[in-house]
PDB file of C-alpha atoms in Angstrom:
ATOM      1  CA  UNK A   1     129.194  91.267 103.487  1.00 69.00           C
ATOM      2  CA  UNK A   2     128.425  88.707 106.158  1.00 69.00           C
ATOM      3  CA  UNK A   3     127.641  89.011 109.652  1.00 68.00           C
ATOM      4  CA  UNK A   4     130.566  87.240 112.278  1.00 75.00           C
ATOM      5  CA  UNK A   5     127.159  85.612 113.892  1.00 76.00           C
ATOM      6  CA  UNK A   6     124.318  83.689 113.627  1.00 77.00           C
ATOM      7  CA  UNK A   7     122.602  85.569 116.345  1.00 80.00           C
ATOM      8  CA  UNK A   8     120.198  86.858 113.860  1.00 76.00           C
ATOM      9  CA  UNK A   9     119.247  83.353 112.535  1.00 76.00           C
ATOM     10  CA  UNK A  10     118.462  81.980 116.367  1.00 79.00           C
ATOM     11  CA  UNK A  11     116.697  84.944 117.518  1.00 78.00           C
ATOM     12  CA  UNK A  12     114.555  84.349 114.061  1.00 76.00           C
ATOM     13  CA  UNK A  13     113.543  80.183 115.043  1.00 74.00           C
ATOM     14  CA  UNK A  14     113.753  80.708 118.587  1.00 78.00           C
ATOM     15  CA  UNK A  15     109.185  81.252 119.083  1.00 72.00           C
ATOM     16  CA  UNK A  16     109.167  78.401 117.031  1.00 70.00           C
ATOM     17  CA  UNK A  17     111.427  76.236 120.176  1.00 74.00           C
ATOM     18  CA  UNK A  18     109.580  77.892 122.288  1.00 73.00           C
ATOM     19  CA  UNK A  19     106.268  76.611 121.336  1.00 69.00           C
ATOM     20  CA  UNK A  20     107.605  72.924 120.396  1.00 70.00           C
ATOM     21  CA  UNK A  21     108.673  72.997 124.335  1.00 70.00           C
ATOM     22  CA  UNK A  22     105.198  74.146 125.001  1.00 68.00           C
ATOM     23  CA  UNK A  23     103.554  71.462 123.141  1.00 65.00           C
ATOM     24  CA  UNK A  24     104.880  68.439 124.727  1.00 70.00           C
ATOM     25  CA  UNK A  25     102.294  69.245 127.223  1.00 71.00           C
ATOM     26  CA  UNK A  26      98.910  68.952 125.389  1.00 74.00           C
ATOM     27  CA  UNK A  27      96.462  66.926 126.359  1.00 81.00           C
ATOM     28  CA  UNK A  28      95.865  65.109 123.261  1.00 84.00           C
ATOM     29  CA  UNK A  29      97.585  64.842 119.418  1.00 83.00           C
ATOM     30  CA  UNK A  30      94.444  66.519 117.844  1.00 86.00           C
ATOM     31  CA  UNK A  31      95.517  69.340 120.947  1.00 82.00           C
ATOM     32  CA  UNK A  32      98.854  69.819 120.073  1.00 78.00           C
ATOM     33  CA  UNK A  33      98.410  69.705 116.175  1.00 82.00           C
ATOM     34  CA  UNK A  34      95.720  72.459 116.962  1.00 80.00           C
ATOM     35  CA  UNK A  35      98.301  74.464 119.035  1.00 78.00           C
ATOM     36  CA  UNK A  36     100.858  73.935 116.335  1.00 76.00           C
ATOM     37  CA  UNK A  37      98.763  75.258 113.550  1.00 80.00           C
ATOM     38  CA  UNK A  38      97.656  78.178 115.272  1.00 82.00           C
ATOM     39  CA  UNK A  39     101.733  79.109 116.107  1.00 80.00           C
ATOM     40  CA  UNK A  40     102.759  78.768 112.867  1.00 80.00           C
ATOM     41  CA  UNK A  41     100.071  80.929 111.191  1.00 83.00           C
ATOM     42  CA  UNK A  42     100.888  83.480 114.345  1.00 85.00           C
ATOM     43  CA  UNK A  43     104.644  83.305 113.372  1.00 81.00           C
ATOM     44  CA  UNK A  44     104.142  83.411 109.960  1.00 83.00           C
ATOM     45  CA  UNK A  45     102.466  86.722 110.044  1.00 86.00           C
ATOM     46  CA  UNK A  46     104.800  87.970 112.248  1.00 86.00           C
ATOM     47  CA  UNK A  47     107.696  87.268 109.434  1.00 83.00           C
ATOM     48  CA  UNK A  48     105.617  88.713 107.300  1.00 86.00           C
ATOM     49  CA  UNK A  49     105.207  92.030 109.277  1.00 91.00           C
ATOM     50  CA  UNK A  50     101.407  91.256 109.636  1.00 92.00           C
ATOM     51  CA  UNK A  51      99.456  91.975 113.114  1.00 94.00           C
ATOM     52  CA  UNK A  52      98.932  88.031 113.854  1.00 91.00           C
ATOM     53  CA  UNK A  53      95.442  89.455 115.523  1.00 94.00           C
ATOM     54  CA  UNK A  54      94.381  91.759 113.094  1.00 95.00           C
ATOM     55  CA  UNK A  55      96.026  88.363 110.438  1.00 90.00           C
ATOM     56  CA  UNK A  56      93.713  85.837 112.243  1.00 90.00           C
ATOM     57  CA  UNK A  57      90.857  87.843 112.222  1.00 93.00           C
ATOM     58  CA  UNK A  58      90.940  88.313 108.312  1.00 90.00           C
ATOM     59  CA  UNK A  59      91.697  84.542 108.061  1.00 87.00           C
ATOM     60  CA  UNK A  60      88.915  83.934 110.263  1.00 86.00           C
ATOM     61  CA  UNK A  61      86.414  85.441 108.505  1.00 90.00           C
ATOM     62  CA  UNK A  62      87.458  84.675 104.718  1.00 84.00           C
ATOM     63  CA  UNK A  63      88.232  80.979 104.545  1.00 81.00           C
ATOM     64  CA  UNK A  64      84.994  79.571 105.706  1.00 82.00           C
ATOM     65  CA  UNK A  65      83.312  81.270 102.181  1.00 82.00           C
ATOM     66  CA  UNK A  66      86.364  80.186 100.033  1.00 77.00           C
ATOM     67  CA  UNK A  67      86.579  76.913 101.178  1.00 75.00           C
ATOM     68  CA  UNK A  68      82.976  76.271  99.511  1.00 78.00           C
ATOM     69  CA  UNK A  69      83.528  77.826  96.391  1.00 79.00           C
ATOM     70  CA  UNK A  70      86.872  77.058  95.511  1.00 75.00           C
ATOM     71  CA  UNK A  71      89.000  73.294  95.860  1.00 76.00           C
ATOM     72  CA  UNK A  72      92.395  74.805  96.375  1.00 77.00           C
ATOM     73  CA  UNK A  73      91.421  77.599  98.814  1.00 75.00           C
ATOM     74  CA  UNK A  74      94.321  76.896 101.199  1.00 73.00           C
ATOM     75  CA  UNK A  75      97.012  77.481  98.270  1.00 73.00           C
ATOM     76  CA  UNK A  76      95.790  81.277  98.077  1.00 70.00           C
ATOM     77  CA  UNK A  77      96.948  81.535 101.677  1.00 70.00           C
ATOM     78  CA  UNK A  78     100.831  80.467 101.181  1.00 60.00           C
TER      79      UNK A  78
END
């Protein structure tokens, strides 16, 4: 059964507009790359029905240890 609209879809990509508006006005690439990470590993939990706070805290506090003992520590995160 499919839905008449792609209301659904939008509603879905619409933070990540949102946030592309926003970064046209950092200060600097390294800025906006920065802001763009940060978004999309906010969003990303969100999809995922994660708190993003409770998410980035976690995050936080575990990759600094993995990246020294393991190579491909940012593969266990996907």
């Amino acid at each position: 059964r499919l839905e008449l609209s792609n209301n659904r879809a939008e509603r879905s990509i619409k933070p990540f507009v949102m946030g592309r508006k926003n970064w046209l006005f950092s200060n600097t690439p390294a800025g906006a790359q920065s802001s763009a990470v940060i978004y999309s590993l906010i969003e990303t939990a969100k999809e995922n029905d994660l708190d993003p706070y409770r998410y980035l805290v976690w995050l936080l506090n575990t990759a600094p240890g993995l990246s020294q003992t393991d190579e491909a520590w940012a593969e266990s995160f996907l």
